[in-house]
Coordinates of C-alpha atoms and ligand atoms in Angstrom, one line a residue:
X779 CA 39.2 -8.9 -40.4
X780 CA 42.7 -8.4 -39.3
X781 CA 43.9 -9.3 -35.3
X782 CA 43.6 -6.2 -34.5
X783 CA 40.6 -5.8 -35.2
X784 CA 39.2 -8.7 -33.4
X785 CA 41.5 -7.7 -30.5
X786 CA 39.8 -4.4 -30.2
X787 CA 36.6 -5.7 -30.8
X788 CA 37.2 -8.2 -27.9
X789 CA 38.4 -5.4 -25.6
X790 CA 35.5 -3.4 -26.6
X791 CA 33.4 -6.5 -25.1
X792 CA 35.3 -7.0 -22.2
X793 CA 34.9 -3.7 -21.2
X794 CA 31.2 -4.0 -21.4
X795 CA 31.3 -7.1 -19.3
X796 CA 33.1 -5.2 -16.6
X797 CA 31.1 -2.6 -16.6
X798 CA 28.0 -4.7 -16.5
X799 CA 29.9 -6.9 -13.7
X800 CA 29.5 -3.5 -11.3
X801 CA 25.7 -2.7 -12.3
X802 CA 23.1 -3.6 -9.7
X803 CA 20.6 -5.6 -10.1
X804 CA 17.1 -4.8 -10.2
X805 CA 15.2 -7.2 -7.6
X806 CA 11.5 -6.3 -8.0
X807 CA 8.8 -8.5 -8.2
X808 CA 8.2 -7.3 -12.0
X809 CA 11.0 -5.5 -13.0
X810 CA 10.2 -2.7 -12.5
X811 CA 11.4 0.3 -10.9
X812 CA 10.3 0.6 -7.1
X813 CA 7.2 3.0 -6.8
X814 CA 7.6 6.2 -4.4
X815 CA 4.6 6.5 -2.3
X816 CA 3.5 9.6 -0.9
X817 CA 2.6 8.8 2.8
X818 CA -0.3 11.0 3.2
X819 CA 0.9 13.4 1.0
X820 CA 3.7 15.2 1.6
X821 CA 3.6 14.9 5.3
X822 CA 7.0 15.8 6.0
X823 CA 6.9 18.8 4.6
X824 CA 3.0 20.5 4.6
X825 CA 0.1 19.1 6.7
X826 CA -0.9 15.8 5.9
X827 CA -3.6 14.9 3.6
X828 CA -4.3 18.0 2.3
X829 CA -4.4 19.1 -1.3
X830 CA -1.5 20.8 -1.0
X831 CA 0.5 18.3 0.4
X832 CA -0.7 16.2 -2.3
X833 CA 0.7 18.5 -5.0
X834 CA 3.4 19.0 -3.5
X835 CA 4.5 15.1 -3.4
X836 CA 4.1 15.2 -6.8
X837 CA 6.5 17.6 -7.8
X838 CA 8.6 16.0 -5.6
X839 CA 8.9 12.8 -7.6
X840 CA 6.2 10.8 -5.9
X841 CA 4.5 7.9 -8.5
X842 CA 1.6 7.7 -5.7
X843 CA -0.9 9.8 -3.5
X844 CA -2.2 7.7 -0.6
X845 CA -5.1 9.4 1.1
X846 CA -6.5 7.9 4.0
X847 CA -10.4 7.4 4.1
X848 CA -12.6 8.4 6.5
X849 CA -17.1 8.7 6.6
X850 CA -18.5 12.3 7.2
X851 CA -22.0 12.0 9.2
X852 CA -23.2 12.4 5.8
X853 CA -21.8 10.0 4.2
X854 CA -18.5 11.5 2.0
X855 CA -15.4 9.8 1.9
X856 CA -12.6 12.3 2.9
X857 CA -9.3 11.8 3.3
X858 CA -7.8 11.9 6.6
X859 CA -5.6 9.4 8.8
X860 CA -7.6 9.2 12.6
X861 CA -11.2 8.5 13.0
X862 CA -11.1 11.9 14.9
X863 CA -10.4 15.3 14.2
X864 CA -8.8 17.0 16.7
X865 CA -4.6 15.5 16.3
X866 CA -4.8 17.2 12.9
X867 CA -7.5 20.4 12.3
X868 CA -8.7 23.0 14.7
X869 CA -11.7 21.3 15.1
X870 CA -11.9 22.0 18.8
X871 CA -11.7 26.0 18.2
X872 CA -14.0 26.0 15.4
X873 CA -16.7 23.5 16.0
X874 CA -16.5 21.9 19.6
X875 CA -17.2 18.7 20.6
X876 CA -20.3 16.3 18.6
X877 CA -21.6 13.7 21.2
X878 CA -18.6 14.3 23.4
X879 CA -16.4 13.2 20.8
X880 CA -14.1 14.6 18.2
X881 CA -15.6 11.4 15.6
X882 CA -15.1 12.4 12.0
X883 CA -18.2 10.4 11.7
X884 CA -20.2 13.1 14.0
X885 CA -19.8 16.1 11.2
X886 CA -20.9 16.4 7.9
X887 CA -19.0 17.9 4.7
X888 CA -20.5 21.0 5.4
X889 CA -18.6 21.3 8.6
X890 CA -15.6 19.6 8.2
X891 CA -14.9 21.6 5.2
X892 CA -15.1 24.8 7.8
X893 CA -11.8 23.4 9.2
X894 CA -8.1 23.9 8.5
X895 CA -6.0 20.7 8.4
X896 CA -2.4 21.7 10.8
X897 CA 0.8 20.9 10.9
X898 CA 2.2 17.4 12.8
X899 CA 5.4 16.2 13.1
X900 CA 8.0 17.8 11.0
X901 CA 5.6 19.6 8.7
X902 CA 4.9 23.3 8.0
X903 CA 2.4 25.6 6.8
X904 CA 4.4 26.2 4.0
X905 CA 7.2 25.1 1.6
X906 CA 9.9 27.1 0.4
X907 CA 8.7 28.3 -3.8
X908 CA 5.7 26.2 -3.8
X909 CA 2.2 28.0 -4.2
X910 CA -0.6 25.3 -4.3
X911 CA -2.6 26.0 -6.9
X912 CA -6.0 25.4 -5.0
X913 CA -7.7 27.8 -2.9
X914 CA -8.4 25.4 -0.2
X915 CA -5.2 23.4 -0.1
X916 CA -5.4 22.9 3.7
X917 CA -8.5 22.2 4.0
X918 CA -9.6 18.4 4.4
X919 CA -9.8 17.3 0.8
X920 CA -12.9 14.6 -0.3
X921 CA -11.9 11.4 -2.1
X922 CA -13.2 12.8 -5.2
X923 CA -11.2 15.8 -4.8
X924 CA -7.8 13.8 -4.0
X925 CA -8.6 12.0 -7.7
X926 CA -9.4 15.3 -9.3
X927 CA -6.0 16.6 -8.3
X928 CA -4.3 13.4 -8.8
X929 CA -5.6 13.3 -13.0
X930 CA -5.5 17.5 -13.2
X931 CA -1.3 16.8 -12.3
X932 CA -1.4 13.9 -14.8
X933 CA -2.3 16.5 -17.4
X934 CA 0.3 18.8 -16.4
X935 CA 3.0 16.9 -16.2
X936 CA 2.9 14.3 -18.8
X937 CA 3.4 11.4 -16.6
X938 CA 0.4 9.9 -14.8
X939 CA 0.0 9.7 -11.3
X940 CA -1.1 7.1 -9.1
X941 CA -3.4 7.0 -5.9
X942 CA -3.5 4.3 -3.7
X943 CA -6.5 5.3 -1.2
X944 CA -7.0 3.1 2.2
X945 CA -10.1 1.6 3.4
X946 CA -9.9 3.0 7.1
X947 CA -12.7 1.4 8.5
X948 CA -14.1 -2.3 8.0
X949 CA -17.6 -0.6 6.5
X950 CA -19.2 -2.1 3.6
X951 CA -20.5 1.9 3.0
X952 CA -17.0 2.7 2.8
X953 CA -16.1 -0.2 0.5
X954 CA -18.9 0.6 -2.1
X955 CA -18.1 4.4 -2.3
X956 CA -14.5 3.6 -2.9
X957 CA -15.2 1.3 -5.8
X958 CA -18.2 3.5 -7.3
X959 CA -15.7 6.9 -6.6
X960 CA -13.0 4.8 -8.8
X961 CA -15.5 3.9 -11.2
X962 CA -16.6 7.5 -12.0
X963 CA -12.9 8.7 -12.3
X964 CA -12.4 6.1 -15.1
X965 CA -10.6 3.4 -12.7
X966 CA -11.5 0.0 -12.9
X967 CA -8.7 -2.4 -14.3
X968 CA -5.9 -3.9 -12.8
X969 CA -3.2 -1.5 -15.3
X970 CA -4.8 1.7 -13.7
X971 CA -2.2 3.4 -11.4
X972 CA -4.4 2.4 -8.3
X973 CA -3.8 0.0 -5.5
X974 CA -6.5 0.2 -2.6
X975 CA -5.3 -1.1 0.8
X976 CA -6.4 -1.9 4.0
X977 CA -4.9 -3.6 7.5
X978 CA -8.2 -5.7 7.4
X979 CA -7.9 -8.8 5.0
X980 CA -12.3 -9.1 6.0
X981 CA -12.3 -5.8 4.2
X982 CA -10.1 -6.9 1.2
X983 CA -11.6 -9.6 0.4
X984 CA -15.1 -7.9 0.3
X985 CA -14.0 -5.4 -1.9
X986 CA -12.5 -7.9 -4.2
X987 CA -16.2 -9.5 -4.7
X988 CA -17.4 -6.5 -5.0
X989 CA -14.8 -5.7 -7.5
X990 CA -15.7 -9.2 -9.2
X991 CA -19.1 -8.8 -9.6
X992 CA -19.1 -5.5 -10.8
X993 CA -16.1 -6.6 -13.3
X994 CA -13.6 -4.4 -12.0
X995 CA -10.0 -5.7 -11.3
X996 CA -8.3 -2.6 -9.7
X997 CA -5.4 -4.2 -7.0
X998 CA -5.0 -4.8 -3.5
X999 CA -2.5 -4.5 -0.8
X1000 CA -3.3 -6.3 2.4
X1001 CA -1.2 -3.9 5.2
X1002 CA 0.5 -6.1 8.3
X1003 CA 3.3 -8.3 8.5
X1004 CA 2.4 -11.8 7.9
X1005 CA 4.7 -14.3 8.7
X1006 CA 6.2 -16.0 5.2
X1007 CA 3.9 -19.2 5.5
X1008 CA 0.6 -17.5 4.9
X1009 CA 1.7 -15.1 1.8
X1010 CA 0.5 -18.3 -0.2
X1011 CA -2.9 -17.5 1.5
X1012 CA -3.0 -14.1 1.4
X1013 CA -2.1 -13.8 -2.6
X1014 CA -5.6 -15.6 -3.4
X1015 CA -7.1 -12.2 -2.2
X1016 CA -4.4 -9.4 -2.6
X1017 CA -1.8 -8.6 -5.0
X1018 CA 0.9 -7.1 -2.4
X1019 CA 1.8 -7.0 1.1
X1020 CA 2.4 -3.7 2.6
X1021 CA 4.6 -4.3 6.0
X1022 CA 5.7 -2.2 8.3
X1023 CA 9.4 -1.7 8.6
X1024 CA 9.5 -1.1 12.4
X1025 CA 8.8 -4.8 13.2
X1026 CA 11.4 -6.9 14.5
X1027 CA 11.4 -10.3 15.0
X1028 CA 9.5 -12.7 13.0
X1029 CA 7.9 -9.3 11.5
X1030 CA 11.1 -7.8 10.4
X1031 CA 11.2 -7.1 6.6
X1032 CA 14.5 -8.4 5.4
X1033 CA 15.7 -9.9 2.4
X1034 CA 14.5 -13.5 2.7
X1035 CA 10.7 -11.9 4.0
X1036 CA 11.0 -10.1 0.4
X1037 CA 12.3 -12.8 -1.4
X1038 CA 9.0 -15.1 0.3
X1039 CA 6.5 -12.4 -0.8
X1040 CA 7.6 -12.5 -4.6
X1041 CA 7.7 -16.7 -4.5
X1042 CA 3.9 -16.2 -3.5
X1043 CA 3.3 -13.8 -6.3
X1044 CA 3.2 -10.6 -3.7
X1045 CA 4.4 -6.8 -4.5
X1046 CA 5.9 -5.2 -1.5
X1047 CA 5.3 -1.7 -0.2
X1048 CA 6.7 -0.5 3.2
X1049 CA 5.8 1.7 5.2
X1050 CA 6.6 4.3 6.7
X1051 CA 10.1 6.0 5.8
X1052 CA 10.4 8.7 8.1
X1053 CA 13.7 9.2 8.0
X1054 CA 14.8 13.5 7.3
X1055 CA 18.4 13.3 7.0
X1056 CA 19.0 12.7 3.2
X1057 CA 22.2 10.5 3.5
X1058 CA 20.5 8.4 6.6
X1059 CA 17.4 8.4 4.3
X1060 CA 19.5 7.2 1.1
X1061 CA 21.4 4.6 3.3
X1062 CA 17.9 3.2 4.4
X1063 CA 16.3 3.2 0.5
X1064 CA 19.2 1.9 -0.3
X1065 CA 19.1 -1.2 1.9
X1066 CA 15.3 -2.2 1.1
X1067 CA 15.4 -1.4 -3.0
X1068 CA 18.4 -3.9 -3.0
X1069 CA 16.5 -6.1 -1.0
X1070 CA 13.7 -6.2 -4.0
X1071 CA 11.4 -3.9 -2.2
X1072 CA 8.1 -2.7 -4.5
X1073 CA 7.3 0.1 -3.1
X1074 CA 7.8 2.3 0.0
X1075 CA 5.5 4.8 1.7
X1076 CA 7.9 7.8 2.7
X1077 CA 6.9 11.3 3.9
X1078 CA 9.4 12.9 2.2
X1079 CA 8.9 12.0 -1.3
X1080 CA 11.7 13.5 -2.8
X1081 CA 14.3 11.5 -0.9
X1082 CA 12.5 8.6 -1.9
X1083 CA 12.2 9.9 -5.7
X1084 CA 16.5 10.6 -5.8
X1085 CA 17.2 6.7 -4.2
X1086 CA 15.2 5.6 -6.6
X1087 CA 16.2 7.6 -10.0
X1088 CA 20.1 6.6 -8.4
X1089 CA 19.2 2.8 -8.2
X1090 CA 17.4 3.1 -11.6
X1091 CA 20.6 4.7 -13.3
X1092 CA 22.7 1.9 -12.2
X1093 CA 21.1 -1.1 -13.4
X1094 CA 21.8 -1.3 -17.1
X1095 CA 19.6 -0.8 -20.0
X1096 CA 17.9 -4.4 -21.4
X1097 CA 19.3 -2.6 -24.7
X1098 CA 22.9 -2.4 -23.5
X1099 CA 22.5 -6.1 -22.5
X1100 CA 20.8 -6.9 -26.3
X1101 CA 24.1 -5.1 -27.5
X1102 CA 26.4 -6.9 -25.2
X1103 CA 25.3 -10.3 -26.9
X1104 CA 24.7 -8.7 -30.1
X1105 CA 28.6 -8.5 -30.5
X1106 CA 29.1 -11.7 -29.0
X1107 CA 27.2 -13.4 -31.8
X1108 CA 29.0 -11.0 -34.1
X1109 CA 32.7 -11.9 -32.9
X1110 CA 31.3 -15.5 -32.5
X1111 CA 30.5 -16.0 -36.2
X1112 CA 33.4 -13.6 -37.2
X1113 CA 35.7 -16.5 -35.6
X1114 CA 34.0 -19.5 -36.7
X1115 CA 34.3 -18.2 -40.6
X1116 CA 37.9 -17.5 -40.1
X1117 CA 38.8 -20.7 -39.1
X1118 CA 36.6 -22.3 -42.0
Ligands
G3P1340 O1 -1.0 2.7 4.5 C1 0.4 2.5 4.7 C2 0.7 3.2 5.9 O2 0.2 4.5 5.6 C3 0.0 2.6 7.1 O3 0.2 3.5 8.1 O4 -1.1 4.4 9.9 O5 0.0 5.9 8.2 O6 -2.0 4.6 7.6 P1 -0.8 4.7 8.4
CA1341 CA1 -2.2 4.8 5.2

């Protein structure tokens, strides 16, 4: 090989270290890109947990549904945030009062499913050139039904979508219908696209003997923000910590409250981003995926979805790396028989 040629070949190199110099690195527990969790569906945009919403965050990019669980009187898990009705259907024009409350544990199926789930926050009725595809897309949805939608947009779009459905009550009813719900979808190990959560670590850690006895392994995310000397304790039950990233304090989620998590073996998912603005919203991915966060619970899942396909584009391929020391060895050995 001439000097020139090793010259180029060594420019060619340095110009792959440079460029691999300005990559960013990928800080995640695993590896792996961070997940996009829809926050009760699409609940910036359409009412939350509701079919539609649900399909909607998916073909805005989310990885996960997250429906929120809740017992009818007659014992169905449905998805919905409060333990009453009234914030979020028109449950006081259509059915009144049950025992002077608006319980969702006072109703059954039958009559929830008479109600229409409304708008909060910054959601609509509708989203601009999206048609759900169910007829009852703003109803309240069943757990069964949330899974159903969740494996029918699997099929459709090739790429399989997770749900990540939260134990809203400390109710060992509520635990067992989760786990025998999962079980009947097909859901059962710990490489299924499910993570069930809770804010009660009681309620984790009977789900996970449950789990055990019955031979499942699905995951679990404990929700609060536990200072960083208990993640030790918290990873013998859970396999992430989902924090909120409104505390301050000793419950802020920073870097080194990241960092702790991993040391103990603990994914991170945060919640909520709420932010509408999509620069403001970029800024604020931005800040907690270089951080190393996991996961984050946004309603507005396709802000979430573009920070993360931008962060994912500029950490390097492991190929480009493989090929980066490929022609080290190459010039390496080119050198060394030169000299001999
Ligand atoms: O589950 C994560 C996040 O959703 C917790 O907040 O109150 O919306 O269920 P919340
Ligand atoms: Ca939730």
């Amino acid at each position: 090989m001439t000097v020139y040629k090793y010259q180029a070949l060594a420019l060619a190199l340095a110009a792959c270290f440079a460029q691999q110099a300005d990559a960013t690195t990928l800080n995640t527990l695993n590896g792996q890109a961070p997940l996009v969790i829809a926050h009760r569906g699409a609940s910036g945009y359409l009412p939350e947990h509701t079919l539609a919403g649900y399909e909607l965050a998916v073909k805005l990019g989310a990885d996960y549904i997250e429906p929120d669980l809740q017992l009818t009187k007659d014992g169905f898990l449905v998805a919905m945030h409060d333990t009453t009705l009234n914030r979020t259907t028109n449950v006081a024009a259509v059915l009144g009062k049950r025992n002077n409350s608006y319980n969702v544990s006072g109703y059954t199926l039958a009559e929830i499913k008479q109600l229409t789930v409304l708008p909060t926050g910054t959601g609509q009725t509708s989203y601009p050139g999206f048609t759900p595809s169910s007829p009852n897309a703003m109803r309240v949805p069943t757990f069964d039904e949330v899974i159903a939608l969740a494996q029918a947009q699997s099929a459709l779009t090739g790429r399989t979508v997770g749900i990540y459905p939260e134990a809203k009550i400390s109710d060992p009813m509520m635990e067992d219908k989760i786990l025998s719900t999962l079980a009947a979808f097909g859901y059962g190990k710990s490489s299924d696209k499910v993570f069930i959560q809770s804010f009660s670590l009681d309620t984790l850690k009977s789900i996970r003997d449950k789990q055990n006895l019955l031979g499942m392994t699905i995951q679990e995310v404990f929700l609060g923000n536990s200072a960083a000397g208990s993640f030790a304790d918290i990873a013998k039950t859970v396999n992430g910590i989902g924090p909120s990233i409104s505390g301050g304090g000793a419950n802020a989620v920073t870097a080194a409250y990241i960092q702790a998590a991993h040391t103990a073996g603990l994914l991170v998912h945060g919640y909520t981003f709420a932010q509408p603005d999509p620069a403001l919203a970029a800024v604020q991915f931005d800040k907690y995926f270089g951080w190393g966060m996991d996961g984050v619970f946004t309603n507005y899942s396709d802000l979430g979805a573009t920070a993360r396909d931008v962060l994912m584009a500029a950490v390097p391929e492991p190929s480009s790396y493989a090929l980066m020391l490929g022609g080290l060895a190459l010039l390496g050995g080119l050198a060394r028989k030169r000299r001999a």
